[in-house]
Tab-separated table of C-alpha atoms in Angstrom:
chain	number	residue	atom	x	y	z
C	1	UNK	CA	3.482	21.130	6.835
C	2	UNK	CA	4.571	19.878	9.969
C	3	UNK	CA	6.720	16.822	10.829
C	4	UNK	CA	7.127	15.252	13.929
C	5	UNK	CA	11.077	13.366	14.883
C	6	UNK	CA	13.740	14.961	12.768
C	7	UNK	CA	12.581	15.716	9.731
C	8	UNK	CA	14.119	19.031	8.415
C	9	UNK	CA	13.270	21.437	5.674
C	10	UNK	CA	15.971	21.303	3.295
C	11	UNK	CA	14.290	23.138	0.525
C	12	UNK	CA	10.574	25.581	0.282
C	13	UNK	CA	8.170	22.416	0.829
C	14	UNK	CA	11.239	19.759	0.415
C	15	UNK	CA	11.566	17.949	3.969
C	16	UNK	CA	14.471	15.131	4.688
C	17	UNK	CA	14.841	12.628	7.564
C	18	UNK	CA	18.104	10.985	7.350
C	19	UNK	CA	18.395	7.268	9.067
C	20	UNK	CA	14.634	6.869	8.513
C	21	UNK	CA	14.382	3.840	9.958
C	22	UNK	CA	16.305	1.335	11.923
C	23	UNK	CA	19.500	-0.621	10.323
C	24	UNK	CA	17.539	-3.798	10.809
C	25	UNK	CA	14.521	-2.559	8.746
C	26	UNK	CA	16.727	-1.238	6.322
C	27	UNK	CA	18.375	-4.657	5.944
C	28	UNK	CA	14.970	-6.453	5.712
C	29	UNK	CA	13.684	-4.594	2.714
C	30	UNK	CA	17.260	-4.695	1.028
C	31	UNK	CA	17.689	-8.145	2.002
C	32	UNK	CA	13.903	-8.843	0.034
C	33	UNK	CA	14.467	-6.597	-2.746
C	34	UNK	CA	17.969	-8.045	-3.689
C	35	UNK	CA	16.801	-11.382	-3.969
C	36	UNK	CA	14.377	-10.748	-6.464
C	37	UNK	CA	14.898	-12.067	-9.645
C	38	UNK	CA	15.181	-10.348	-12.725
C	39	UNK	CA	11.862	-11.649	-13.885
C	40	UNK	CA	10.409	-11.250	-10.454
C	41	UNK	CA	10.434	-7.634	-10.961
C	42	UNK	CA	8.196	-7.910	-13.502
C	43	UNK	CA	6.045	-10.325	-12.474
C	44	UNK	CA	6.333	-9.191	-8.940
C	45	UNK	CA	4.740	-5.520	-10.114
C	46	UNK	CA	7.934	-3.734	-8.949
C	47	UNK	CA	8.758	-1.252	-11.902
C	48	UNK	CA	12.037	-0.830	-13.987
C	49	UNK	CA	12.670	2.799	-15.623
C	50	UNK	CA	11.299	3.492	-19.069
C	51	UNK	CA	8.309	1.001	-18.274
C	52	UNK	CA	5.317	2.855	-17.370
C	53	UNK	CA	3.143	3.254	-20.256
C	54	UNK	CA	0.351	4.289	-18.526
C	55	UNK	CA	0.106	6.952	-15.383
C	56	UNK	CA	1.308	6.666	-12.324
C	57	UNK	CA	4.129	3.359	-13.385
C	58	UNK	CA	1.607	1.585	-14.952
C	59	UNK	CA	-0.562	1.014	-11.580
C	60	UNK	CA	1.639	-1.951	-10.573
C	61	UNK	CA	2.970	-2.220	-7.016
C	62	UNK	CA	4.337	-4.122	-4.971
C	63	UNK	CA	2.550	-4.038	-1.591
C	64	UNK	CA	3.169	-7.917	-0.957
C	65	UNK	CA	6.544	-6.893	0.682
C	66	UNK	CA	5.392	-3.194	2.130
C	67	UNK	CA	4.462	-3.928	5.793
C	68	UNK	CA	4.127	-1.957	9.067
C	69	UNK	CA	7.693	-1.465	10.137
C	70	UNK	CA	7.331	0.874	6.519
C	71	UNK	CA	4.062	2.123	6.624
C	72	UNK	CA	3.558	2.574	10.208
C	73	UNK	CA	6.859	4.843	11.030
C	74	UNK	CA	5.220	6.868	7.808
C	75	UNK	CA	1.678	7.259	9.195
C	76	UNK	CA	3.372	8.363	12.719
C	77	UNK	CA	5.362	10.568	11.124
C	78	UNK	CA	2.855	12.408	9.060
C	79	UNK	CA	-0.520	12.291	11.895
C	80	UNK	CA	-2.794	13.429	12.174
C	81	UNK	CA	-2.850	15.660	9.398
C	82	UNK	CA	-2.564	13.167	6.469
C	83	UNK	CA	-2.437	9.597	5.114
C	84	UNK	CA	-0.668	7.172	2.657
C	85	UNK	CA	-2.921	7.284	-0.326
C	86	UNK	CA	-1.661	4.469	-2.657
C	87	UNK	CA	0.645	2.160	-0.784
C	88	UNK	CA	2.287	2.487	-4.380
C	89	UNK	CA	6.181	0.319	-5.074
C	90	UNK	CA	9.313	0.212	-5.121
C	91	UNK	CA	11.487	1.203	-8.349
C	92	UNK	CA	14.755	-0.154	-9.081
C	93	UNK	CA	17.641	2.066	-11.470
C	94	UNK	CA	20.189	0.092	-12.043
C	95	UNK	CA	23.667	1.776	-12.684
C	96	UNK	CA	23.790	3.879	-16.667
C	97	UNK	CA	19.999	3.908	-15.914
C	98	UNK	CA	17.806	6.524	-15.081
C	99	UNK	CA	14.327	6.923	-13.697
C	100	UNK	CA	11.779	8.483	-15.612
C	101	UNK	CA	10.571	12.214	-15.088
C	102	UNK	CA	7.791	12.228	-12.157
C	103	UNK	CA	5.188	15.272	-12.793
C	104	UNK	CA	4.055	16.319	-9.761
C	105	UNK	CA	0.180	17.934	-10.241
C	106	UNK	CA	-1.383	15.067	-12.022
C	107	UNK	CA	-1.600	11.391	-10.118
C	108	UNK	CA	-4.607	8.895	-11.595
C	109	UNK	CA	-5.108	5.867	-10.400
C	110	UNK	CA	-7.700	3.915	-12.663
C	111	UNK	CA	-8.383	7.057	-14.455
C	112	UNK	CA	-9.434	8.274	-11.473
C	113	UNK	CA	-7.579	11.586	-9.980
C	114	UNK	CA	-6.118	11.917	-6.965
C	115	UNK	CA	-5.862	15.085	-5.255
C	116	UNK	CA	-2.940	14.853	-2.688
C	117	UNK	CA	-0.616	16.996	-0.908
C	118	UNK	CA	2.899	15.717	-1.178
C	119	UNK	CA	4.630	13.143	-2.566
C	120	UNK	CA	7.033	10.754	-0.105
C	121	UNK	CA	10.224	8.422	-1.417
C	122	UNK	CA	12.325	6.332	1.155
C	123	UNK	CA	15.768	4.867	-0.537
C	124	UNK	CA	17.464	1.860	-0.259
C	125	UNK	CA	20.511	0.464	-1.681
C	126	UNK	CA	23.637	0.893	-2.213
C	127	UNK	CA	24.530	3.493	-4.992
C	128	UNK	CA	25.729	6.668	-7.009
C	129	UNK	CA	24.302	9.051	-8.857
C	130	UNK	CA	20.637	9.231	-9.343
C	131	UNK	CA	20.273	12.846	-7.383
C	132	UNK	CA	16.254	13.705	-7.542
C	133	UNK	CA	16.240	17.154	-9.696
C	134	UNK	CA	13.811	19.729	-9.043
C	135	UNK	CA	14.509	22.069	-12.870
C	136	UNK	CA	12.225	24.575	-11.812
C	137	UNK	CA	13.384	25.569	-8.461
C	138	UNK	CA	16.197	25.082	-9.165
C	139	UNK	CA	17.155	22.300	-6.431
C	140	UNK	CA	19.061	18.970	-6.509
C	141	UNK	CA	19.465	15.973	-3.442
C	142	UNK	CA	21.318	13.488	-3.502
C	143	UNK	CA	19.755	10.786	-1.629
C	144	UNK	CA	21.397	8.425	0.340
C	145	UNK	CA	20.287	4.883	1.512
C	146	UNK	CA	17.518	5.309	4.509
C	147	UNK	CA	17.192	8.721	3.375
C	148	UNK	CA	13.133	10.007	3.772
C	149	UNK	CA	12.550	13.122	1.289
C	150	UNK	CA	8.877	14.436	1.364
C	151	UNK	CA	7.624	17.304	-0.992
C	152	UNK	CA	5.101	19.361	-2.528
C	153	UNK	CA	3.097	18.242	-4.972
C	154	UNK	CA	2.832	21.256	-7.506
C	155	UNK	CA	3.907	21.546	-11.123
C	156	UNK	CA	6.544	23.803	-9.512
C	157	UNK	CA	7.633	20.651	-7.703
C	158	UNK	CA	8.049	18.338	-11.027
C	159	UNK	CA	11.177	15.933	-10.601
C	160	UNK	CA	13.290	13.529	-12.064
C	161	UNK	CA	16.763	11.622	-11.390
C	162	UNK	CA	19.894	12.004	-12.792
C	163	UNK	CA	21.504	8.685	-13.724
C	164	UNK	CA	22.606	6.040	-11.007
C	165	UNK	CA	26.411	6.327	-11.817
C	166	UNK	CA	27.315	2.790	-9.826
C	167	UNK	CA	25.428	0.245	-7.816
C	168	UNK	CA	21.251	0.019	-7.677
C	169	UNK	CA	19.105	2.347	-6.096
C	170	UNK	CA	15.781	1.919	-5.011
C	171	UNK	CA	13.454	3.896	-3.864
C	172	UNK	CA	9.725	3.374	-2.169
C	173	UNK	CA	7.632	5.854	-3.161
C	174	UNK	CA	4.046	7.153	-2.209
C	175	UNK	CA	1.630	10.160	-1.766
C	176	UNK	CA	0.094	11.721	1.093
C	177	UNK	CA	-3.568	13.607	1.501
C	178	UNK	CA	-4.800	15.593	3.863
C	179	UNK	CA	-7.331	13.127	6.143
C	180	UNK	CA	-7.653	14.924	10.073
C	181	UNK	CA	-7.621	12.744	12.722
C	182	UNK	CA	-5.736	9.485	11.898
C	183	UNK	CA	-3.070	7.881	14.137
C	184	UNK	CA	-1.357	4.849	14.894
C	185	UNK	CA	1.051	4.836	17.582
């Protein structure tokens, strides 16, 4: 896959842009998510670890807040080639928590499956810990805030976090397909 800007390949099929977006974005979307209260993030549809009982976290986002200083800088970055499929959330790990294992080659949405290409998480906050582990590669990042990390979706490419050691880490995540022709600019 190619990116367009800076994005590097850090890994077989694992890409990173670092300083994703601009400091004033950043600060919008922590400024939102940190004034959520605790039952907002229920209510809201953002997800906490340990809380999806169904696939994909339960199918609850939070696309209320998600707007196109996010999802337009994605779309440029991955066009024409592909396209945000699910416009999916936001998931907070607090510190001693951990996020849930992701498995990479199975995505339903209303028990429907999805077939896409790669899997996209942009993170926020300020934090420790909770590096995104890659067992069968073997490869571990450690993200930092308005870090981009794109990747393969494959069962080779199953994930999962180690624990958030201090602080709260959040992370948007979504998942690309492969739809020619679409651009924004």
């Amino acid at each position: 896959m190619k990116f367009k800007n800076q994005a590097k390949e850090i890994h077989q099929d694992i890409f990173l842009i670092e300083s994703f977006l601009d400091q004033e974005i950043l600060n919008k979307y922590q400024t939102q998510l940190n004034a959520f209260k605790e039952e907002d993030w229920y209510a809201h549809g953002n997800i906490e670890p340990n809380d999806n009982v169904i696939d994909f976290w339960n199918g609850r986002g939070s696309p209320d807040i998600i707007d196109a200083d996010l999802h337009d800088p994605i779309l440029n970055l991955v066009a024409p080639d592909y396209w945000i499929y699910h416009h999916t959330n936001f998931v907070r790990v607090k510190a001693q928590e951990v996020a849930p294992t992701q498995v990479n080659n199975e995505y339903f949405i209303n028990n429907t499956p999805i077939i896409a290409d790669y899997k996209v998480s942009w993170y926020l906050g300020d934090f420790e810990g909770g590096a995104i582990i890659f067992p069968k590669l073997p490869f571990i990042y450690q993200p930092k805030a308005n870090d981009l990390l794109i990747w393969k979706i494959d069962p080779e490419y199953v994930h999962k976090s180690s624990v958030v050691t201090s602080g709260t880490k959040f992370a948007y995540t979504d998942l690309l397909i492969y739809h020619k022709g679409y651009f924004i600019a």
